[in-house]
mmCIF file of C-alpha atoms and ligand atoms in Angstrom:
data_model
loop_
_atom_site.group_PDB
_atom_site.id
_atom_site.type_symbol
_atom_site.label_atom_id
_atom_site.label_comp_id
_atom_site.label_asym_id
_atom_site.label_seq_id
_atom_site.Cartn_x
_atom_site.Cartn_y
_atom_site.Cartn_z
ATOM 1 C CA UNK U 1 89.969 202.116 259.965
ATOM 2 C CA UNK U 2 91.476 200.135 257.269
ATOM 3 C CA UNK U 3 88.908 197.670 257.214
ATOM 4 C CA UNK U 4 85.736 199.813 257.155
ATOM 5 C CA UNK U 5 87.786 201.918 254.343
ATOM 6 C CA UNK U 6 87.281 198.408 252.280
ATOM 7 C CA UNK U 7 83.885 197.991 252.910
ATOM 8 C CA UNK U 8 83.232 201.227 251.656
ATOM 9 C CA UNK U 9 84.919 200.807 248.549
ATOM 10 C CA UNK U 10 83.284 197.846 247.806
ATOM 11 C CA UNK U 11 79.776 198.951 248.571
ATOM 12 C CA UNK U 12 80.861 201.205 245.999
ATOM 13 C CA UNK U 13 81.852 198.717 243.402
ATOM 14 C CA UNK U 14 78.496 196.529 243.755
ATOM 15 C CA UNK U 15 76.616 199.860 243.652
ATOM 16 C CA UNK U 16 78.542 200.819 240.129
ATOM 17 C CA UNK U 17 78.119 197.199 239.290
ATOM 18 C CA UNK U 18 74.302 196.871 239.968
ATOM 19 C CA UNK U 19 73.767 200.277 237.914
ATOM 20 C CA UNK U 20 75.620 198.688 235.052
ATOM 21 C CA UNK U 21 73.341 195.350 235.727
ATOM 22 C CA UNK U 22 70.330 197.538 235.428
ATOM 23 C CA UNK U 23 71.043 200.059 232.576
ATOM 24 C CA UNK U 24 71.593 196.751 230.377
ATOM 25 C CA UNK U 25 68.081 195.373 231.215
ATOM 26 C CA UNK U 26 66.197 198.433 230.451
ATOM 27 C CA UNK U 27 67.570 198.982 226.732
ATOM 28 C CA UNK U 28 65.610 198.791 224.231
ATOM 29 C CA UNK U 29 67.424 201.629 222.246
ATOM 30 C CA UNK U 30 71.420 201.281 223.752
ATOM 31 C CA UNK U 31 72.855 201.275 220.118
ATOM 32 C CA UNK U 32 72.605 204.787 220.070
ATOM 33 C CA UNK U 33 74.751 205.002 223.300
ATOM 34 C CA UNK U 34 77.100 202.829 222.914
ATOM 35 C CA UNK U 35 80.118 204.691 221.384
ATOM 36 C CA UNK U 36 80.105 207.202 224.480
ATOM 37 C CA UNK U 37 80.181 204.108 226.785
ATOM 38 C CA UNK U 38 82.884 202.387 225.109
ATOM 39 C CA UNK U 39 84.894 205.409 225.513
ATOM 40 C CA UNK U 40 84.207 206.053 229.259
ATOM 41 C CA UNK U 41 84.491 202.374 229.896
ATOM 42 C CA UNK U 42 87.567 201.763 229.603
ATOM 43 C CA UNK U 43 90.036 202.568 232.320
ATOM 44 C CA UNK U 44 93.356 200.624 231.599
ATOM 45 C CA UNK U 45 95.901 202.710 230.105
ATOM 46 C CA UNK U 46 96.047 202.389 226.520
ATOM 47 C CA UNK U 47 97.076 203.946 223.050
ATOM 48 C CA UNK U 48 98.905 207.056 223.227
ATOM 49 C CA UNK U 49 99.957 209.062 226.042
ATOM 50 C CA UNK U 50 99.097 212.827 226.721
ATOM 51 C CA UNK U 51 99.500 214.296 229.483
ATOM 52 C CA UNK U 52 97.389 217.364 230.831
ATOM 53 C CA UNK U 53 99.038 219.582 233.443
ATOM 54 C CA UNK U 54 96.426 221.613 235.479
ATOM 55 C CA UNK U 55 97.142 224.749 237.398
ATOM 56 C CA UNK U 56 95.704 228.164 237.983
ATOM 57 C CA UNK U 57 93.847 228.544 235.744
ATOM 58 C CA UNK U 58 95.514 226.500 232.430
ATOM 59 C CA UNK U 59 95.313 223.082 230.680
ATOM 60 C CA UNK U 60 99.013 222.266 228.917
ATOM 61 C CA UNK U 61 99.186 219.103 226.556
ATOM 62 C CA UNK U 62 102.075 217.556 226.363
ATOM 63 C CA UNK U 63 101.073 217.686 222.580
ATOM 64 C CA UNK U 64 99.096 219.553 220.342
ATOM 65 C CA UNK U 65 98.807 217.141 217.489
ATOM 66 C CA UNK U 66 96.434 214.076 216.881
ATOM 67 C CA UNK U 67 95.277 211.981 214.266
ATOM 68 C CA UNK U 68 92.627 209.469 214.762
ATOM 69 C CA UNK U 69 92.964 206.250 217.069
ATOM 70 C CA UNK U 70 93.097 205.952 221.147
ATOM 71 C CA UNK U 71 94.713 207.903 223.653
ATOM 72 C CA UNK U 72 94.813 208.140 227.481
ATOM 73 C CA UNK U 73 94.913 211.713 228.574
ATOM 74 C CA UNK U 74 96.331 211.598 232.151
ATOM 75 C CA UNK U 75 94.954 215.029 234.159
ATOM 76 C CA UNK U 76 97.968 216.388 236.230
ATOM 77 C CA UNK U 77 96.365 218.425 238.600
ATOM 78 C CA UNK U 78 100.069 220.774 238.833
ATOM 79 C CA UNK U 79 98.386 223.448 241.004
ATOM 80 C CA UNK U 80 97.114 224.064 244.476
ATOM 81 C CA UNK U 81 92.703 223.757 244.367
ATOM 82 C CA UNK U 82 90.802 221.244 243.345
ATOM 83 C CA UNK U 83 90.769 220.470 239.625
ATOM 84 C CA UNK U 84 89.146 217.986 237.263
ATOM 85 C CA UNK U 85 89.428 217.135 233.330
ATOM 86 C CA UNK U 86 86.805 215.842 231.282
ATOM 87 C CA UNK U 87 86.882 215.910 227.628
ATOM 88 C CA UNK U 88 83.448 215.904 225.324
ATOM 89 C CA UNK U 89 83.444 216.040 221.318
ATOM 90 C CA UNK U 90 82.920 213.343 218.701
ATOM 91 C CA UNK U 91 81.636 209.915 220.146
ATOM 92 C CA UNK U 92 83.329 211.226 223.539
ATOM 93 C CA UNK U 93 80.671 212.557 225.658
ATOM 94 C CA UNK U 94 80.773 213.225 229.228
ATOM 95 C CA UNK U 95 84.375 211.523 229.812
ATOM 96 C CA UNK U 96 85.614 212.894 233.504
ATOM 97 C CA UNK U 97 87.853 212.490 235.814
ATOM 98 C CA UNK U 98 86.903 212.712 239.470
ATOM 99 C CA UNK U 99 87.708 215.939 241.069
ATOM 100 C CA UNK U 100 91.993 216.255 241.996
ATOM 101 C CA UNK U 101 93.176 217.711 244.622
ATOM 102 C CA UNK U 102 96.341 219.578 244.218
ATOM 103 C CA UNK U 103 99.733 216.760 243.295
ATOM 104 C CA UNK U 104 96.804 214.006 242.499
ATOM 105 C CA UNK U 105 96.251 212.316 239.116
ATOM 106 C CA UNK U 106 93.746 210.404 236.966
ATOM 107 C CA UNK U 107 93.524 209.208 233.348
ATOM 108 C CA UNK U 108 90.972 209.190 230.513
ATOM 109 C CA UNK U 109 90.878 206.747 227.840
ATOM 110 C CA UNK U 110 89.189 207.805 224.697
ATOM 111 C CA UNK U 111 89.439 206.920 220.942
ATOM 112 C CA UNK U 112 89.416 210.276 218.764
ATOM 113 C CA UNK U 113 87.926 210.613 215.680
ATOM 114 C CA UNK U 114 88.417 213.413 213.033
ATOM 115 C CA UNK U 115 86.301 216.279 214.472
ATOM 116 C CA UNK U 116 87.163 218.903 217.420
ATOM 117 C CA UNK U 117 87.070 217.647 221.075
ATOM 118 C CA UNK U 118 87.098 219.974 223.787
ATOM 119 C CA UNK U 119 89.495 219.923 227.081
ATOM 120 C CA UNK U 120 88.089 221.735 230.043
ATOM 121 C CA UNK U 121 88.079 221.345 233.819
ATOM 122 C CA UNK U 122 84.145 220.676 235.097
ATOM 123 C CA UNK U 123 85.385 222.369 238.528
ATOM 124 C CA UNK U 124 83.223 225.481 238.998
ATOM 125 C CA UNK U 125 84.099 228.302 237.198
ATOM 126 C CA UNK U 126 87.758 227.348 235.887
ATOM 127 C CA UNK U 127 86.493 226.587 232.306
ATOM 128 C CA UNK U 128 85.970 230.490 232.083
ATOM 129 C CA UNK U 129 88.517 230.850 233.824
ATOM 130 C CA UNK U 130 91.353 229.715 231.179
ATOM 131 C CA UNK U 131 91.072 226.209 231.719
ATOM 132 C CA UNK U 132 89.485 225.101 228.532
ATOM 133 C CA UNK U 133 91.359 223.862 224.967
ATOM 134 C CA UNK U 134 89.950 222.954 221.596
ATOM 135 C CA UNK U 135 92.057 220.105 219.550
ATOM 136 C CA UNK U 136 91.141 218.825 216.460
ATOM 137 C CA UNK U 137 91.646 215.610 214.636
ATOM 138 C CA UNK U 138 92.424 216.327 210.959
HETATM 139 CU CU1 CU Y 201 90.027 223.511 237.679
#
């Protein structure tokens, strides 16, 4: 079980890898993209720490204010169903976590600009539900 548990992990990495291979060939216009990617990119942990605690149905920031630079937002899924974070706003667009089940975490690294970001959970429904926050960089 262990072993075929490998394999499948690294079918998935040569997969992700040969996507990466082939977005790079076909650019002719990847300037325009390449904030966004940068962003989602980069998975070590990194600038400033925030952490996100997730439950039925509410984000919580560890803090509430930001000025520009880079920050790892680390989704604390808190609750009991299946949550996600993924944050979209200035030169961050897309940025998500895979989905969480209940006690599991993930991180985000992005670099904030001045502008408004949004915080939400993708999960069906749970943006409307509550879990959704607006900060802004002065
Ligand atoms: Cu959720």
């Amino acid at each position: 079980m262990a072993i075929s548990a490998r394999v499948a992990l690294t079918t998935t990495a040569l997969a992700f890898s040969a996507a990466l291979v082939l977005a790079g060939c076909s650019s002719g216009d990847s300037s325009q993209s390449s904030g966004a990617a940068s962003a989602s990119t980069t998975k070590a942990a990194s600038g400033t720490q925030v952490t996100v605690t997730e439950t039925e149905y509410a984000l919580k920031l560890s803090q509430s204010s930001f000025t520009p630079g880079t920050y790892t937002f680390t989704a604390d899924n808190a609750g009991k169903v299946t949550h996600a974070l993924e944050i979209d706003g200035p030169g961050v667009s897309d940025v998500k976590t895979k989905n969480l089940g209940g006690g599991q975490q993930a991180a985000l690294t992005v670099t904030l600009k001045k502008g408004t970001y949004e915080l939400y959970c993708p999960v069906d429904g749970h943006k409307g539900l509550g879990m959704d926050q607006h900060i802004t960089v002065p």
